[in-house]
Amino acid sequence: MKKISARAQAIEMSGIRKFFQAAKPDSINMTLGQPDFVTPDHIRNAAIKAIEEGKTGYTFNAGIPELREALSDKFKNENNLHYSPEQIIVTAGAGEALFIAIQSIVDPGDRVLLTDPGFVSYEACIQLAGGKPDFVPLTKDLHIQEDILREKLEGARLLILNSPCNPTGTVESKEKIRSITEAAMDTGVTVLSDEVYEHIIYDAVHASAGTFGEDVITVNAASKTYAMTGWRLGFIAGPPEYMEQCLKVHQYCQTCATSISQYAGIAAYTGDQSCVKMMRDEYKARRDILVSGFHDMGVKFPEPQGAFYAFVPLGKERTQKVMDAGVIVVPGDAFGPSGAEYARFSYATSRENIMAAIERMRPVLEV
Ligand SMILES: Cc1ncc(COP(=O)(O)O)c(C=O)c1O
């Protein structure tokens, strides 16, 4: 018998991959949370140039200064957040950023608030730090239940916010982000704001929690915005006291983000931004096809305003029927127990696939 740490045993493999891998060659795969676009040319070319110029060594732990400058400008111009380059650490994706933040500020026994359902990594990161996940439910229309959140704030260490949200596609309003962040600040709860889908947003406006309070850590990445999931490029910014600690954890687990990806990141954040709009417009068109397809079949739910997911209240039985019809989705309980009656459809796939999926589902869903 091999001895395994209690920490590792306490966490589970993500349920998402299991369904992704279950897809057969003729299935329509709507499981994965990644853009189906290739990274834009000017970003790829910057990486090729970096390789050709031999920029292949370690970088500073916190990242290439030019990239941190570019991210500081990005925060100022896009988010009205004033982080100096010294307050920014470049990471291996938002995933690492979340991990180092939680490792740096959560002690064993600390209570951490997060939504149920929510992004799968949060609970595992909290458990690995010895913290106690404390779930905040969503309303019927998939927004944070603010009254319950407020009741849980007293004595909590950290609150994780994610708007636009994976898996629900919900965007919380500026007023709500403000009111929640201010309530957290009033009770001494740090906010960790995961904003990776900030640019994949449709008829709504993104608000950064860090504009409403000082004790806020912001996590973001190039992954979704620039179709760069495989490059592993993210970043974290916040008060210097936290960033000093995050840098130590980052140094010992990652050393630095990949040098080539960081040069590509400079091109992404300082270059032409029309690719971001092009991809957003395409996701919006796909969302419209998917949502109107469901509505035509009599499956009604609020239109998601962001990310590239529809969290559809199908119930377990109908979710299985959809899968049997060859449309592979992620059952909602992969995102927390309250997701059990839902299925997450990723529409980061072609319009043709989405239309074909609707036709496959029609016989089993139409009422
Ligand atoms: C809400 C959310 N945060 C963080 C991540 C991780 O992003 P990255 O690929 O940059 O590690 C994801 C990936 O799906 C996500 O959905």
CSV table of C-alpha atoms and ligand atoms in Angstrom, one decimal:
chain,number,residue,atom,x,y,z
A,1,MET,CA,0.0,0.0,0.0
A,2,LYS,CA,1.3,3.4,-0.9
A,3,LYS,CA,0.8,6.1,1.6
A,4,ILE,CA,-1.1,9.1,0.2
A,5,SER,CA,-1.4,12.4,2.0
A,6,ALA,CA,-4.8,13.2,3.5
A,7,ARG,CA,-4.7,16.5,1.5
A,8,ALA,CA,-4.4,14.8,-1.8
A,9,GLN,CA,-7.0,12.2,-0.9
A,10,ALA,CA,-9.5,14.9,0.1
A,11,ILE,CA,-9.8,16.2,-3.4
A,12,GLU,CA,-11.3,14.6,-6.5
A,13,MET,CA,-10.4,14.6,-10.2
A,14,SER,CA,-12.5,17.2,-12.0
A,15,GLY,CA,-15.7,15.7,-13.3
A,16,ILE,CA,-15.4,17.7,-16.6
A,17,ARG,CA,-12.6,15.8,-18.3
A,18,LYS,CA,-14.4,12.5,-17.6
A,19,PHE,CA,-17.3,13.6,-19.9
A,20,PHE,CA,-15.0,15.2,-22.4
A,21,GLN,CA,-13.2,11.9,-22.8
A,22,ALA,CA,-16.6,10.0,-23.0
A,23,ALA,CA,-17.3,11.7,-26.3
A,24,LYS,CA,-17.3,9.3,-29.3
A,25,PRO,CA,-16.1,10.2,-32.8
A,26,ASP,CA,-19.7,11.0,-33.9
A,27,SER,CA,-20.7,12.9,-30.7
A,28,ILE,CA,-21.1,16.6,-30.6
A,29,ASN,CA,-18.8,17.7,-27.8
A,30,MET,CA,-20.1,20.6,-25.8
A,31,THR,CA,-18.1,19.9,-22.7
A,32,LEU,CA,-14.9,22.0,-22.9
A,33,GLY,CA,-14.4,25.4,-21.5
A,34,GLN,CA,-11.9,26.7,-24.0
A,35,PRO,CA,-12.1,28.9,-27.1
A,36,ASP,CA,-12.2,26.9,-30.3
A,37,PHE,CA,-10.3,29.7,-32.0
A,38,VAL,CA,-6.6,29.5,-32.7
A,39,THR,CA,-4.5,32.2,-31.0
A,40,PRO,CA,-4.4,35.3,-33.2
A,41,ASP,CA,-1.5,35.5,-35.7
A,42,HIS,CA,0.2,38.6,-34.2
A,43,ILE,CA,0.4,36.8,-30.8
A,44,ARG,CA,1.7,33.6,-32.3
A,45,ASN,CA,4.3,35.5,-34.3
A,46,ALA,CA,5.6,37.2,-31.2
A,47,ALA,CA,6.2,33.8,-29.7
A,48,ILE,CA,8.0,32.6,-32.8
A,49,LYS,CA,10.1,35.7,-32.8
A,50,ALA,CA,11.0,35.1,-29.1
A,51,ILE,CA,12.1,31.6,-29.9
A,52,GLU,CA,14.1,32.7,-32.9
A,53,GLU,CA,15.8,35.4,-30.8
A,54,GLY,CA,16.7,32.8,-28.2
A,55,LYS,CA,14.6,34.2,-25.4
A,56,THR,CA,14.3,30.8,-23.9
A,57,GLY,CA,15.7,31.1,-20.4
A,58,TYR,CA,14.1,31.7,-17.0
A,59,THR,CA,12.5,35.1,-16.6
A,60,PHE,CA,12.2,37.1,-13.3
A,61,ASN,CA,9.9,35.1,-11.0
A,62,ALA,CA,7.2,37.7,-11.2
A,63,GLY,CA,7.4,37.9,-14.9
A,64,ILE,CA,9.0,40.0,-17.7
A,65,PRO,CA,9.0,43.7,-16.7
A,66,GLU,CA,7.5,44.8,-20.0
A,67,LEU,CA,4.6,42.4,-19.6
A,68,ARG,CA,3.9,43.5,-16.0
A,69,GLU,CA,3.9,47.2,-17.3
A,70,ALA,CA,1.5,46.2,-20.0
A,71,LEU,CA,-0.8,44.4,-17.5
A,72,SER,CA,-0.6,47.4,-15.2
A,73,ASP,CA,-1.8,49.6,-18.1
A,74,LYS,CA,-4.5,47.0,-19.0
A,75,PHE,CA,-5.8,47.2,-15.4
A,76,LYS,CA,-5.9,50.9,-15.5
A,77,ASN,CA,-7.5,51.3,-18.9
A,78,GLU,CA,-9.9,48.4,-18.9
A,79,ASN,CA,-10.8,47.9,-15.3
A,80,ASN,CA,-10.1,51.2,-13.6
A,81,LEU,CA,-7.8,49.3,-11.2
A,82,HIS,CA,-4.5,50.9,-10.1
A,83,TYR,CA,-2.0,48.2,-9.6
A,84,SER,CA,1.7,49.1,-10.1
A,85,PRO,CA,3.8,46.5,-12.1
A,86,GLU,CA,5.3,45.5,-8.7
A,87,GLN,CA,1.9,44.4,-7.6
A,88,ILE,CA,1.4,42.0,-10.5
A,89,ILE,CA,2.8,38.4,-10.8
A,90,VAL,CA,2.6,36.6,-14.1
A,91,THR,CA,1.5,33.0,-13.5
A,92,ALA,CA,0.9,29.7,-15.4
A,93,GLY,CA,-2.7,30.5,-16.2
A,94,ALA,CA,-5.4,31.7,-13.8
A,95,GLY,CA,-5.3,28.2,-12.3
A,96,GLU,CA,-1.9,28.8,-10.8
A,97,ALA,CA,-2.9,32.4,-9.7
A,98,LEU,CA,-5.9,31.0,-7.8
A,99,PHE,CA,-3.7,28.3,-6.2
A,100,ILE,CA,-1.0,30.7,-5.0
A,101,ALA,CA,-3.5,33.2,-3.7
A,102,ILE,CA,-5.4,30.7,-1.7
A,103,GLN,CA,-2.1,29.1,-0.4
A,104,SER,CA,-0.9,32.5,0.6
A,105,ILE,CA,-3.8,33.7,2.6
A,106,VAL,CA,-5.9,30.7,3.8
A,107,ASP,CA,-4.9,28.9,7.0
A,108,PRO,CA,-6.2,25.5,8.1
A,109,GLY,CA,-9.7,25.9,9.5
A,110,ASP,CA,-10.3,29.3,7.7
A,111,ARG,CA,-13.8,29.5,6.2
A,112,VAL,CA,-13.9,30.5,2.5
A,113,LEU,CA,-17.1,31.6,0.8
A,114,LEU,CA,-17.8,30.4,-2.8
A,115,THR,CA,-20.9,29.8,-4.8
A,116,ASP,CA,-22.5,26.5,-5.4
A,117,PRO,CA,-22.4,25.8,-8.3
A,118,GLY,CA,-19.1,27.3,-9.2
A,119,PHE,CA,-15.8,26.8,-11.0
A,120,VAL,CA,-14.3,23.4,-10.0
A,121,SER,CA,-10.9,24.5,-8.9
A,122,TYR,CA,-12.0,26.7,-6.1
A,123,GLU,CA,-13.1,24.0,-3.7
A,124,ALA,CA,-10.0,21.9,-4.3
A,125,CYS,CA,-7.6,24.8,-3.8
A,126,ILE,CA,-9.3,25.7,-0.5
A,127,GLN,CA,-9.1,22.0,0.7
A,128,LEU,CA,-5.4,21.8,-0.3
A,129,ALA,CA,-4.8,24.9,1.9
A,130,GLY,CA,-6.7,23.2,4.8
A,131,GLY,CA,-9.5,25.8,4.5
A,132,LYS,CA,-13.2,25.1,4.9
A,133,PRO,CA,-15.4,25.7,1.8
A,134,ASP,CA,-18.7,27.4,2.8
A,135,PHE,CA,-21.1,27.5,-0.1
A,136,VAL,CA,-23.4,30.4,-1.0
A,137,PRO,CA,-26.4,29.3,-3.1
A,138,LEU,CA,-27.6,30.9,-6.2
A,139,THR,CA,-31.1,32.3,-6.9
A,140,LYS,CA,-33.4,30.5,-9.4
A,141,ASP,CA,-32.1,32.8,-12.1
A,142,LEU,CA,-28.5,31.8,-11.2
A,143,HIS,CA,-27.4,35.0,-9.4
A,144,ILE,CA,-25.6,35.1,-6.0
A,145,GLN,CA,-28.1,35.0,-3.1
A,146,GLU,CA,-26.8,38.2,-1.5
A,147,ASP,CA,-28.8,37.9,1.7
A,148,ILE,CA,-27.4,34.5,2.5
A,149,LEU,CA,-23.9,35.6,1.5
A,150,ARG,CA,-24.2,38.5,3.9
A,151,GLU,CA,-25.2,36.2,6.7
A,152,LYS,CA,-22.1,34.1,6.2
A,153,LEU,CA,-19.6,36.9,6.0
A,154,GLU,CA,-18.9,37.4,9.7
A,155,GLY,CA,-15.8,35.4,10.6
A,156,ALA,CA,-15.0,34.2,7.1
A,157,ARG,CA,-11.5,34.7,5.8
A,158,LEU,CA,-12.1,34.9,2.0
A,159,LEU,CA,-14.8,35.4,-0.5
A,160,ILE,CA,-14.3,34.1,-4.1
A,161,LEU,CA,-16.3,36.0,-6.8
A,162,ASN,CA,-16.5,35.0,-10.4
A,163,SER,CA,-18.3,37.2,-12.8
A,164,PRO,CA,-18.9,36.4,-15.7
A,165,CYS,CA,-19.4,33.0,-14.1
A,166,ASN,CA,-18.4,29.5,-15.1
A,167,PRO,CA,-20.6,27.4,-15.2
A,168,THR,CA,-23.7,29.6,-15.2
A,169,GLY,CA,-22.8,32.4,-17.7
A,170,THR,CA,-24.2,34.9,-15.2
A,171,VAL,CA,-22.8,38.4,-15.0
A,172,GLU,CA,-23.5,40.2,-11.7
A,173,SER,CA,-24.3,43.9,-12.0
A,174,LYS,CA,-21.9,46.6,-11.0
A,175,GLU,CA,-24.3,47.6,-8.2
A,176,LYS,CA,-24.2,44.0,-6.8
A,177,ILE,CA,-20.4,43.6,-7.1
A,178,ARG,CA,-20.1,46.9,-5.3
A,179,SER,CA,-22.6,46.0,-2.6
A,180,ILE,CA,-21.0,42.6,-2.0
A,181,THR,CA,-17.5,43.9,-2.0
A,182,GLU,CA,-18.3,46.7,0.4
A,183,ALA,CA,-20.0,44.2,2.7
A,184,ALA,CA,-17.0,42.0,2.6
A,185,MET,CA,-14.7,45.0,3.4
A,186,ASP,CA,-16.9,46.0,6.3
A,187,THR,CA,-16.6,42.6,7.9
A,188,GLY,CA,-12.8,42.2,7.2
A,189,VAL,CA,-13.3,39.5,4.5
A,190,THR,CA,-10.7,39.5,1.7
A,191,VAL,CA,-12.2,39.2,-1.8
A,192,LEU,CA,-10.6,37.1,-4.6
A,193,SER,CA,-12.1,38.1,-7.9
A,194,ASP,CA,-11.7,35.7,-10.8
A,195,GLU,CA,-12.2,37.8,-13.9
A,196,VAL,CA,-11.1,35.4,-16.7
A,197,TYR,CA,-14.3,35.9,-18.7
A,198,GLU,CA,-14.4,39.7,-18.4
A,199,HIS,CA,-14.2,40.1,-22.2
A,200,ILE,CA,-16.6,37.4,-23.1
A,201,ILE,CA,-19.7,39.4,-22.1
A,202,TYR,CA,-22.7,40.3,-24.2
A,203,ASP,CA,-25.4,42.7,-23.2
A,204,ALA,CA,-23.9,43.4,-19.8
A,205,VAL,CA,-21.0,45.4,-18.3
A,206,HIS,CA,-18.1,43.9,-16.4
A,207,ALA,CA,-17.3,45.3,-13.0
A,208,SER,CA,-14.1,44.6,-11.1
A,209,ALA,CA,-14.5,44.0,-7.4
A,210,GLY,CA,-11.1,45.7,-6.8
A,211,THR,CA,-12.6,49.1,-7.7
A,212,PHE,CA,-14.9,48.9,-4.7
A,213,GLY,CA,-12.4,47.9,-1.9
A,214,GLU,CA,-8.8,47.7,-1.0
A,215,ASP,CA,-8.6,44.2,0.4
A,216,VAL,CA,-9.2,42.6,-3.0
A,217,ILE,CA,-7.0,40.3,-5.1
A,218,THR,CA,-7.7,40.2,-8.9
A,219,VAL,CA,-7.0,37.1,-11.0
A,220,ASN,CA,-7.1,37.1,-14.7
A,221,ALA,CA,-5.5,35.3,-17.7
A,222,ALA,CA,-4.9,35.5,-21.4
A,223,SER,CA,-6.5,32.1,-21.7
A,224,LYS,CA,-10.1,32.9,-22.7
A,225,THR,CA,-9.7,36.5,-23.8
A,226,TYR,CA,-7.0,35.7,-26.5
A,227,ALA,CA,-7.8,32.0,-27.1
A,228,MET,CA,-4.5,31.1,-25.3
A,229,THR,CA,-5.5,28.3,-23.0
A,230,GLY,CA,-2.6,26.1,-24.0
A,231,TRP,CA,0.0,28.8,-23.4
A,232,ARG,CA,-0.6,28.9,-19.6
A,233,LEU,CA,-0.5,32.6,-19.1
A,234,GLY,CA,-2.3,34.3,-16.3
A,235,PHE,CA,-1.7,36.9,-13.6
A,236,ILE,CA,-2.6,38.0,-10.2
A,237,ALA,CA,-2.6,41.5,-8.7
A,238,GLY,CA,-3.4,42.9,-5.2
A,239,PRO,CA,-2.1,44.6,-2.1
A,240,PRO,CA,1.7,44.3,-1.8
A,241,GLU,CA,1.5,42.4,1.5
A,242,TYR,CA,-0.3,39.6,-0.3
A,243,MET,CA,1.8,39.7,-3.5
A,244,GLU,CA,5.0,39.3,-1.5
A,245,GLN,CA,3.6,36.0,-0.1
A,246,CYS,CA,2.2,34.9,-3.5
A,247,LEU,CA,5.5,35.4,-5.1
A,248,LYS,CA,7.2,33.0,-2.6
A,249,VAL,CA,4.6,30.3,-3.3
A,250,HIS,CA,4.9,30.9,-7.1
A,251,GLN,CA,8.7,30.8,-6.9
A,252,TYR,CA,8.7,27.4,-5.3
A,253,CYS,CA,6.0,25.8,-7.4
A,254,GLN,CA,6.4,27.4,-10.8
A,255,THR,CA,9.6,29.5,-10.8
A,256,CYS,CA,8.2,31.7,-13.6
A,257,ALA,CA,5.6,31.5,-16.3
A,258,THR,CA,7.0,30.2,-19.7
A,259,SER,CA,9.2,32.8,-21.3
A,260,ILE,CA,7.8,32.3,-24.8
A,261,SER,CA,4.2,32.7,-23.5
A,262,GLN,CA,5.2,35.9,-21.8
A,263,TYR,CA,6.5,37.4,-25.0
A,264,ALA,CA,3.3,36.3,-26.7
A,265,GLY,CA,1.5,38.0,-23.8
A,266,ILE,CA,3.2,41.3,-24.5
A,267,ALA,CA,1.9,41.2,-28.0
A,268,ALA,CA,-1.6,40.2,-26.8
A,269,TYR,CA,-2.0,43.0,-24.2
A,270,THR,CA,-0.3,45.8,-26.2
A,271,GLY,CA,-1.4,44.7,-29.8
A,272,ASP,CA,-4.5,45.1,-31.8
A,273,GLN,CA,-7.6,44.2,-29.8
A,274,SER,CA,-10.0,43.7,-32.7
A,275,CYS,CA,-9.5,39.9,-32.3
A,276,VAL,CA,-11.2,40.1,-28.9
A,277,LYS,CA,-14.2,41.7,-30.3
A,278,MET,CA,-14.3,39.3,-33.3
A,279,MET,CA,-14.4,36.3,-30.9
A,280,ARG,CA,-16.9,37.9,-28.6
A,281,ASP,CA,-19.3,38.7,-31.5
A,282,GLU,CA,-19.0,35.1,-32.7
A,283,TYR,CA,-19.7,33.7,-29.2
A,284,LYS,CA,-22.7,36.0,-28.9
A,285,ALA,CA,-24.1,34.7,-32.3
A,286,ARG,CA,-23.6,31.1,-31.0
A,287,ARG,CA,-25.3,31.9,-27.7
A,288,ASP,CA,-28.3,33.3,-29.6
A,289,ILE,CA,-28.6,30.1,-31.7
A,290,LEU,CA,-28.3,27.8,-28.7
A,291,VAL,CA,-30.7,29.8,-26.5
A,292,SER,CA,-33.4,30.3,-29.1
A,293,GLY,CA,-33.0,26.6,-30.1
A,294,PHE,CA,-33.8,25.6,-26.5
A,295,HIS,CA,-36.6,28.2,-26.2
A,296,ASP,CA,-38.2,26.8,-29.4
A,297,MET,CA,-38.2,23.4,-27.8
A,298,GLY,CA,-40.0,24.7,-24.8
A,299,VAL,CA,-36.9,24.6,-22.5
A,300,LYS,CA,-36.9,28.0,-20.9
A,301,PHE,CA,-34.1,29.6,-18.9
A,302,PRO,CA,-32.6,33.1,-18.5
A,303,GLU,CA,-30.3,34.1,-21.3
A,304,PRO,CA,-26.6,33.8,-20.1
A,305,GLN,CA,-24.9,37.2,-20.4
A,306,GLY,CA,-21.2,36.1,-20.3
A,307,ALA,CA,-18.6,33.3,-20.7
A,308,PHE,CA,-19.5,30.7,-23.3
A,309,TYR,CA,-21.7,28.4,-21.2
A,310,ALA,CA,-25.4,27.9,-20.9
A,311,PHE,CA,-26.5,26.2,-17.6
A,312,VAL,CA,-29.7,24.5,-18.6
A,313,PRO,CA,-32.3,23.2,-16.1
A,314,LEU,CA,-32.8,19.9,-17.9
A,315,GLY,CA,-32.9,17.5,-14.9
A,316,LYS,CA,-30.8,14.4,-14.7
A,317,GLU,CA,-33.1,12.2,-16.8
A,318,ARG,CA,-33.2,14.6,-19.8
A,319,THR,CA,-29.5,15.3,-19.5
A,320,GLN,CA,-28.9,11.5,-19.9
A,321,LYS,CA,-31.3,11.5,-22.9
A,322,VAL,CA,-29.3,14.4,-24.5
A,323,MET,CA,-26.1,12.4,-24.0
A,324,ASP,CA,-27.7,9.3,-25.5
A,325,ALA,CA,-28.7,11.4,-28.5
A,326,GLY,CA,-25.0,12.1,-29.0
A,327,VAL,CA,-24.6,15.6,-27.5
A,328,ILE,CA,-22.0,15.4,-24.8
A,329,VAL,CA,-22.3,18.0,-22.0
A,330,VAL,CA,-21.2,18.3,-18.4
A,331,PRO,CA,-23.8,17.3,-15.8
A,332,GLY,CA,-24.3,20.3,-13.4
A,333,ASP,CA,-23.3,18.4,-10.3
A,334,ALA,CA,-19.7,18.5,-11.5
A,335,PHE,CA,-19.8,22.1,-10.3
A,336,GLY,CA,-21.4,21.5,-6.9
A,337,PRO,CA,-24.4,19.6,-5.4
A,338,SER,CA,-26.8,22.4,-6.3
A,339,GLY,CA,-26.0,22.0,-10.0
A,340,ALA,CA,-27.6,18.5,-10.0
A,341,GLU,CA,-30.7,19.5,-12.0
A,342,TYR,CA,-28.7,21.4,-14.7
A,343,ALA,CA,-26.4,20.6,-17.6
A,344,ARG,CA,-23.6,22.8,-18.7
A,345,PHE,CA,-23.4,23.4,-22.5
A,346,SER,CA,-20.3,25.0,-23.8
A,347,TYR,CA,-20.9,26.9,-27.0
A,348,ALA,CA,-17.2,27.4,-27.7
A,349,THR,CA,-17.9,25.3,-30.7
A,350,SER,CA,-19.0,26.1,-34.3
A,351,ARG,CA,-22.4,27.3,-35.2
A,352,GLU,CA,-22.9,24.2,-37.3
A,353,ASN,CA,-22.2,22.0,-34.3
A,354,ILE,CA,-24.6,24.0,-32.2
A,355,MET,CA,-27.4,23.7,-34.9
A,356,ALA,CA,-26.7,20.0,-35.3
A,357,ALA,CA,-26.9,19.5,-31.5
A,358,ILE,CA,-30.3,21.3,-31.4
A,359,GLU,CA,-31.6,18.9,-34.1
A,360,ARG,CA,-30.3,15.9,-32.2
A,361,MET,CA,-31.9,17.1,-29.0
A,362,ARG,CA,-35.2,18.1,-30.5
A,363,PRO,CA,-36.8,14.6,-30.5
A,364,VAL,CA,-35.9,14.0,-26.8
A,365,LEU,CA,-36.6,17.5,-25.4
A,366,GLU,CA,-39.5,19.0,-27.4
A,367,VAL,CA,-42.7,19.2,-25.3
B,1,LIG,C1,-13.7,30.7,-13.9
B,1,LIG,C2,-12.4,30.1,-14.3
B,1,LIG,N1,-11.3,30.5,-13.6
B,1,LIG,C3,-10.1,30.1,-13.9
B,1,LIG,C4,-9.9,29.2,-15.0
B,1,LIG,C5,-8.5,28.7,-15.3
B,1,LIG,O1,-8.0,29.4,-16.3
B,1,LIG,P1,-6.5,29.1,-16.9
B,1,LIG,O2,-6.7,28.2,-18.1
B,1,LIG,O3,-6.0,30.4,-17.3
B,1,LIG,O4,-5.7,28.4,-15.8
B,1,LIG,C6,-11.0,28.7,-15.7
B,1,LIG,C7,-10.8,27.7,-16.7
B,1,LIG,O5,-11.8,27.1,-17.2
B,1,LIG,C8,-12.3,29.2,-15.3
B,1,LIG,O6,-13.4,28.8,-16.0
